[in-house]
Amino acid sequence: MEELHSETQQTEPEPAPKIIGLTGGIGSGKTTVARFIEEFGFPVYYSDDRAKAIVNESEDLKIKIKELLGEESYDENGLYDRKFVADKVFNNRDLLQQLNEIIHPAVRIDFEDWVKKQSKYLVFKETALLFELKLNRQCYKSLLVTAEDNIRIKRVMDRDHKTYREVETVMEKQMPERDKIKMADCIIYNNTNLEELKEQTEKVIFSIE
């Protein structure tokens, strides 16, 4: 007599996407690489852009930031005053760390919610502070976009109309490229042109298993 099975067949849950941390210093071309990645069909979470939005969206964050930096952290329209905050924390490492400790947990939760909505096998988390905040430990792989210092400086000078020294000062505040290169799983060197950059990007992301 044929045995009857009452068990209902269950479908396997979709595997969680692998998170690739995408980073690069000022003038490296990180944002351009992120756009190429989107062209190749993979979603990119722009941490820095989301952080800018979240500090205006979250009343809880507004209160904490004002307590840390003062009421002037937000303008008369209730919007985050980036210039005031940047000037306040630029030469104060402790204050910057405290600010990061307020903002980054909120960004992390926002990112986790975003990941749940994705269906691709790879998702990319774009963030300038991947290694500085040890966010690479939460990623399957880390991808660094880098370029020679003089090339990066010229790009920023042309883009932001800043002096050589102004750009150099910003770069000096960032983790040295040699340290990032040692820590990165994948590296894209952006020293030539956009065509070469796009080819490199395609080769690197489709080699990730």
mmCIF file of C-alpha atoms in Angstrom:
data_model
loop_
_atom_site.group_PDB
_atom_site.id
_atom_site.type_symbol
_atom_site.label_atom_id
_atom_site.label_comp_id
_atom_site.label_asym_id
_atom_site.label_seq_id
_atom_site.Cartn_x
_atom_site.Cartn_y
_atom_site.Cartn_z
ATOM 1 C CA MET A 1 0.000 0.000 0.000
ATOM 2 C CA GLU A 2 1.399 3.359 -0.987
ATOM 3 C CA GLU A 3 2.376 5.528 1.982
ATOM 4 C CA LEU A 4 0.646 8.883 2.180
ATOM 5 C CA HIS A 5 2.687 11.993 2.964
ATOM 6 C CA SER A 6 0.906 14.888 4.590
ATOM 7 C CA GLU A 7 3.959 17.137 4.558
ATOM 8 C CA THR A 8 3.539 20.181 2.394
ATOM 9 C CA GLN A 9 6.410 21.038 0.147
ATOM 10 C CA GLN A 10 8.210 24.156 1.290
ATOM 11 C CA THR A 11 10.126 26.417 -1.014
ATOM 12 C CA GLU A 12 13.669 27.288 -0.092
ATOM 13 C CA PRO A 13 14.069 30.910 1.070
ATOM 14 C CA GLU A 14 16.043 33.160 -1.246
ATOM 15 C CA PRO A 15 19.681 33.442 -0.116
ATOM 16 C CA ALA A 16 20.609 36.803 1.345
ATOM 17 C CA PRO A 17 22.574 38.996 -1.064
ATOM 18 C CA LYS A 18 26.299 39.354 -0.559
ATOM 19 C CA ILE A 19 27.248 42.843 0.586
ATOM 20 C CA ILE A 20 30.196 44.484 -1.160
ATOM 21 C CA GLY A 21 31.633 47.545 0.555
ATOM 22 C CA LEU A 22 32.576 50.218 -1.998
ATOM 23 C CA THR A 23 34.936 52.978 -0.921
ATOM 24 C CA GLY A 24 37.512 55.475 -2.115
ATOM 25 C CA GLY A 25 39.061 58.736 -0.994
ATOM 26 C CA ILE A 26 38.235 62.196 -2.294
ATOM 27 C CA GLY A 27 38.782 62.448 -6.053
ATOM 28 C CA SER A 28 39.173 58.687 -6.506
ATOM 29 C CA GLY A 29 36.129 58.269 -8.753
ATOM 30 C CA LYS A 30 34.153 56.153 -6.292
ATOM 31 C CA THR A 31 30.829 57.705 -7.288
ATOM 32 C CA THR A 32 31.538 57.143 -10.990
ATOM 33 C CA VAL A 33 32.280 53.482 -10.293
ATOM 34 C CA ALA A 34 29.026 53.243 -8.310
ATOM 35 C CA ARG A 35 27.096 54.545 -11.353
ATOM 36 C CA PHE A 36 28.802 51.953 -13.575
ATOM 37 C CA ILE A 37 27.836 49.218 -11.101
ATOM 38 C CA GLU A 38 24.206 50.337 -11.361
ATOM 39 C CA GLU A 39 24.494 50.251 -15.156
ATOM 40 C CA PHE A 40 25.573 46.612 -14.863
ATOM 41 C CA GLY A 41 22.341 45.897 -12.981
ATOM 42 C CA PHE A 42 23.427 45.841 -9.331
ATOM 43 C CA PRO A 43 21.863 48.040 -6.625
ATOM 44 C CA VAL A 44 24.020 50.561 -4.770
ATOM 45 C CA TYR A 45 23.235 52.018 -1.366
ATOM 46 C CA TYR A 46 24.751 55.496 -1.096
ATOM 47 C CA SER A 47 25.559 55.761 2.611
ATOM 48 C CA ASP A 48 26.722 59.366 2.492
ATOM 49 C CA ASP A 49 23.599 60.508 0.640
ATOM 50 C CA ARG A 50 21.326 58.577 2.978
ATOM 51 C CA ALA A 51 23.111 60.033 6.007
ATOM 52 C CA LYS A 52 22.428 63.531 4.648
ATOM 53 C CA ALA A 53 18.754 62.657 4.341
ATOM 54 C CA ILE A 54 18.414 60.860 7.674
ATOM 55 C CA VAL A 55 19.767 63.801 9.739
ATOM 56 C CA ASN A 56 16.831 65.802 8.381
ATOM 57 C CA GLU A 57 14.232 63.044 8.637
ATOM 58 C CA SER A 58 14.858 61.777 12.166
ATOM 59 C CA GLU A 59 13.644 63.958 15.038
ATOM 60 C CA ASP A 60 15.624 61.791 17.450
ATOM 61 C CA LEU A 61 18.854 62.486 15.558
ATOM 62 C CA LYS A 62 18.093 66.213 15.438
ATOM 63 C CA ILE A 63 17.811 66.348 19.217
ATOM 64 C CA LYS A 64 21.046 64.393 19.765
ATOM 65 C CA ILE A 65 23.035 66.436 17.231
ATOM 66 C CA LYS A 66 21.830 69.731 18.723
ATOM 67 C CA GLU A 67 22.787 68.503 22.197
ATOM 68 C CA LEU A 68 26.277 67.646 20.906
ATOM 69 C CA LEU A 69 27.022 70.600 18.634
ATOM 70 C CA GLY A 70 24.474 73.275 19.509
ATOM 71 C CA GLU A 71 21.232 74.640 18.076
ATOM 72 C CA GLU A 72 23.155 76.124 15.125
ATOM 73 C CA SER A 73 23.570 72.589 13.766
ATOM 74 C CA TYR A 74 20.208 73.211 12.072
ATOM 75 C CA ASP A 75 19.242 76.387 10.223
ATOM 76 C CA GLU A 76 16.125 78.526 10.632
ATOM 77 C CA ASN A 77 14.221 76.113 8.358
ATOM 78 C CA GLY A 78 15.129 73.150 10.560
ATOM 79 C CA LEU A 79 17.580 71.732 8.029
ATOM 80 C CA TYR A 80 20.993 70.281 8.888
ATOM 81 C CA ASP A 81 23.687 72.936 8.474
ATOM 82 C CA ARG A 82 26.484 70.916 6.886
ATOM 83 C CA LYS A 83 28.955 73.795 6.751
ATOM 84 C CA PHE A 84 28.510 74.672 10.433
ATOM 85 C CA VAL A 85 28.887 71.020 11.460
ATOM 86 C CA ALA A 86 31.886 70.448 9.176
ATOM 87 C CA ASP A 87 33.667 73.509 10.566
ATOM 88 C CA LYS A 88 32.881 72.403 14.112
ATOM 89 C CA VAL A 89 34.283 68.863 13.800
ATOM 90 C CA PHE A 90 37.018 69.349 11.177
ATOM 91 C CA ASN A 91 39.877 69.696 13.665
ATOM 92 C CA ASN A 92 38.218 67.941 16.590
ATOM 93 C CA ARG A 93 38.607 64.180 16.313
ATOM 94 C CA ASP A 94 36.678 63.450 19.524
ATOM 95 C CA LEU A 95 33.700 65.551 18.443
ATOM 96 C CA LEU A 96 33.717 63.917 15.002
ATOM 97 C CA GLN A 97 33.719 60.474 16.594
ATOM 98 C CA GLN A 98 30.769 61.397 18.823
ATOM 99 C CA LEU A 99 28.876 62.712 15.795
ATOM 100 C CA ASN A 100 29.584 59.490 13.893
ATOM 101 C CA GLU A 101 28.326 57.481 16.876
ATOM 102 C CA ILE A 102 25.001 59.311 16.567
ATOM 103 C CA ILE A 103 24.572 59.138 12.787
ATOM 104 C CA HIS A 104 26.063 55.792 11.743
ATOM 105 C CA PRO A 105 23.820 53.459 13.781
ATOM 106 C CA ALA A 106 20.798 55.121 12.125
ATOM 107 C CA VAL A 107 22.368 54.660 8.698
ATOM 108 C CA ARG A 108 23.109 51.006 9.499
ATOM 109 C CA ILE A 109 19.454 50.313 10.322
ATOM 110 C CA ASP A 110 18.363 52.125 7.159
ATOM 111 C CA PHE A 111 20.820 50.023 5.129
ATOM 112 C CA GLU A 112 19.610 46.748 6.669
ATOM 113 C CA ASP A 113 16.029 47.647 5.733
ATOM 114 C CA TRP A 114 17.182 48.463 2.191
ATOM 115 C CA VAL A 115 19.022 45.133 1.808
ATOM 116 C CA LYS A 116 15.853 43.192 2.675
ATOM 117 C CA LYS A 117 14.151 44.705 -0.371
ATOM 118 C CA GLN A 118 16.896 43.694 -2.845
ATOM 119 C CA SER A 119 16.814 40.627 -5.098
ATOM 120 C CA LYS A 120 20.262 40.617 -6.750
ATOM 121 C CA TYR A 121 22.957 38.249 -5.489
ATOM 122 C CA LEU A 122 25.304 41.215 -4.928
ATOM 123 C CA VAL A 123 24.491 44.578 -3.372
ATOM 124 C CA PHE A 124 26.955 47.425 -2.953
ATOM 125 C CA LYS A 125 27.305 49.705 0.040
ATOM 126 C CA GLU A 126 29.032 52.942 -0.975
ATOM 127 C CA THR A 127 30.691 54.676 1.960
ATOM 128 C CA ALA A 128 33.723 56.926 2.352
ATOM 129 C CA LEU A 129 34.542 55.499 5.798
ATOM 130 C CA LEU A 130 34.419 51.767 5.079
ATOM 131 C CA PHE A 131 37.769 50.990 6.695
ATOM 132 C CA GLU A 132 37.863 53.848 9.192
ATOM 133 C CA LEU A 133 34.632 52.632 10.841
ATOM 134 C CA LYS A 134 35.546 48.964 10.284
ATOM 135 C CA LEU A 135 32.368 48.518 8.213
ATOM 136 C CA ASN A 136 34.335 46.175 5.927
ATOM 137 C CA ARG A 137 33.932 43.539 8.649
ATOM 138 C CA GLN A 138 30.202 43.504 7.925
ATOM 139 C CA CYS A 139 30.775 42.982 4.192
ATOM 140 C CA TYR A 140 31.422 39.896 2.105
ATOM 141 C CA LYS A 141 34.130 41.789 0.185
ATOM 142 C CA SER A 142 35.566 45.290 0.102
ATOM 143 C CA LEU A 143 36.152 47.186 -3.146
ATOM 144 C CA LEU A 144 38.498 50.184 -3.183
ATOM 145 C CA VAL A 145 38.627 52.781 -5.942
ATOM 146 C CA THR A 146 41.965 54.568 -5.864
ATOM 147 C CA ALA A 147 44.188 56.827 -7.963
ATOM 148 C CA GLU A 148 47.513 58.611 -7.704
ATOM 149 C CA ASP A 149 47.445 61.542 -5.272
ATOM 150 C CA ASN A 150 48.220 64.226 -7.844
ATOM 151 C CA ILE A 151 45.445 62.972 -10.133
ATOM 152 C CA ARG A 152 42.952 62.984 -7.269
ATOM 153 C CA ILE A 153 43.957 66.497 -6.214
ATOM 154 C CA LYS A 154 43.591 67.866 -9.750
ATOM 155 C CA ARG A 155 40.144 66.278 -10.134
ATOM 156 C CA VAL A 156 38.889 67.893 -6.936
ATOM 157 C CA MET A 157 40.456 71.240 -7.802
ATOM 158 C CA ASP A 158 38.670 71.202 -11.172
ATOM 159 C CA ARG A 159 35.392 69.937 -9.703
ATOM 160 C CA ASP A 160 35.137 72.018 -6.523
ATOM 161 C CA HIS A 161 37.280 75.023 -7.519
ATOM 162 C CA LYS A 162 39.572 74.520 -4.524
ATOM 163 C CA THR A 163 43.278 75.232 -4.195
ATOM 164 C CA TYR A 164 45.907 72.487 -4.208
ATOM 165 C CA ARG A 165 46.543 73.042 -0.493
ATOM 166 C CA GLU A 166 42.844 72.933 0.401
ATOM 167 C CA VAL A 167 42.434 69.530 -1.245
ATOM 168 C CA GLU A 168 45.689 68.279 0.236
ATOM 169 C CA THR A 169 44.476 69.267 3.720
ATOM 170 C CA VAL A 170 41.304 67.205 3.277
ATOM 171 C CA MET A 171 43.317 64.224 2.026
ATOM 172 C CA GLU A 172 45.631 64.427 5.023
ATOM 173 C CA LYS A 173 42.582 63.894 7.271
ATOM 174 C CA GLN A 174 41.701 60.662 5.461
ATOM 175 C CA MET A 175 43.239 57.240 5.927
ATOM 176 C CA PRO A 176 46.361 56.895 3.723
ATOM 177 C CA GLU A 177 45.753 55.094 0.422
ATOM 178 C CA ARG A 178 48.542 52.609 1.139
ATOM 179 C CA ASP A 179 46.660 51.420 4.232
ATOM 180 C CA LYS A 180 43.378 51.072 2.334
ATOM 181 C CA ILE A 181 45.102 49.125 -0.446
ATOM 182 C CA LYS A 182 46.431 46.627 2.121
ATOM 183 C CA MET A 183 42.937 46.108 3.550
ATOM 184 C CA ALA A 184 40.908 45.959 0.326
ATOM 185 C CA ASP A 185 39.817 42.643 -1.229
ATOM 186 C CA CYS A 186 39.387 44.182 -4.702
ATOM 187 C CA ILE A 187 41.007 47.317 -6.136
ATOM 188 C CA ILE A 188 40.150 49.506 -9.110
ATOM 189 C CA TYR A 189 42.886 51.924 -10.227
ATOM 190 C CA ASN A 190 41.397 55.055 -11.752
ATOM 191 C CA ASN A 191 44.444 56.728 -13.303
ATOM 192 C CA THR A 192 43.473 56.852 -16.981
ATOM 193 C CA ASN A 193 40.054 57.460 -18.546
ATOM 194 C CA LEU A 194 36.363 56.608 -18.142
ATOM 195 C CA GLU A 195 36.409 53.815 -20.722
ATOM 196 C CA GLU A 196 39.231 52.027 -18.937
ATOM 197 C CA LEU A 197 37.514 52.646 -15.589
ATOM 198 C CA LYS A 198 34.269 51.078 -16.808
ATOM 199 C CA GLU A 199 36.103 48.039 -18.193
ATOM 200 C CA GLN A 200 37.929 47.552 -14.892
ATOM 201 C CA THR A 201 34.699 47.908 -12.945
ATOM 202 C CA GLU A 202 32.934 45.302 -15.077
ATOM 203 C CA LYS A 203 35.824 42.868 -14.796
ATOM 204 C CA VAL A 204 36.094 43.224 -11.010
ATOM 205 C CA ILE A 205 32.420 42.977 -10.071
ATOM 206 C CA PHE A 206 31.691 40.010 -12.318
ATOM 207 C CA SER A 207 34.705 38.168 -10.883
ATOM 208 C CA ILE A 208 33.215 38.258 -7.373
ATOM 209 C CA GLU A 209 31.834 34.824 -6.498
#
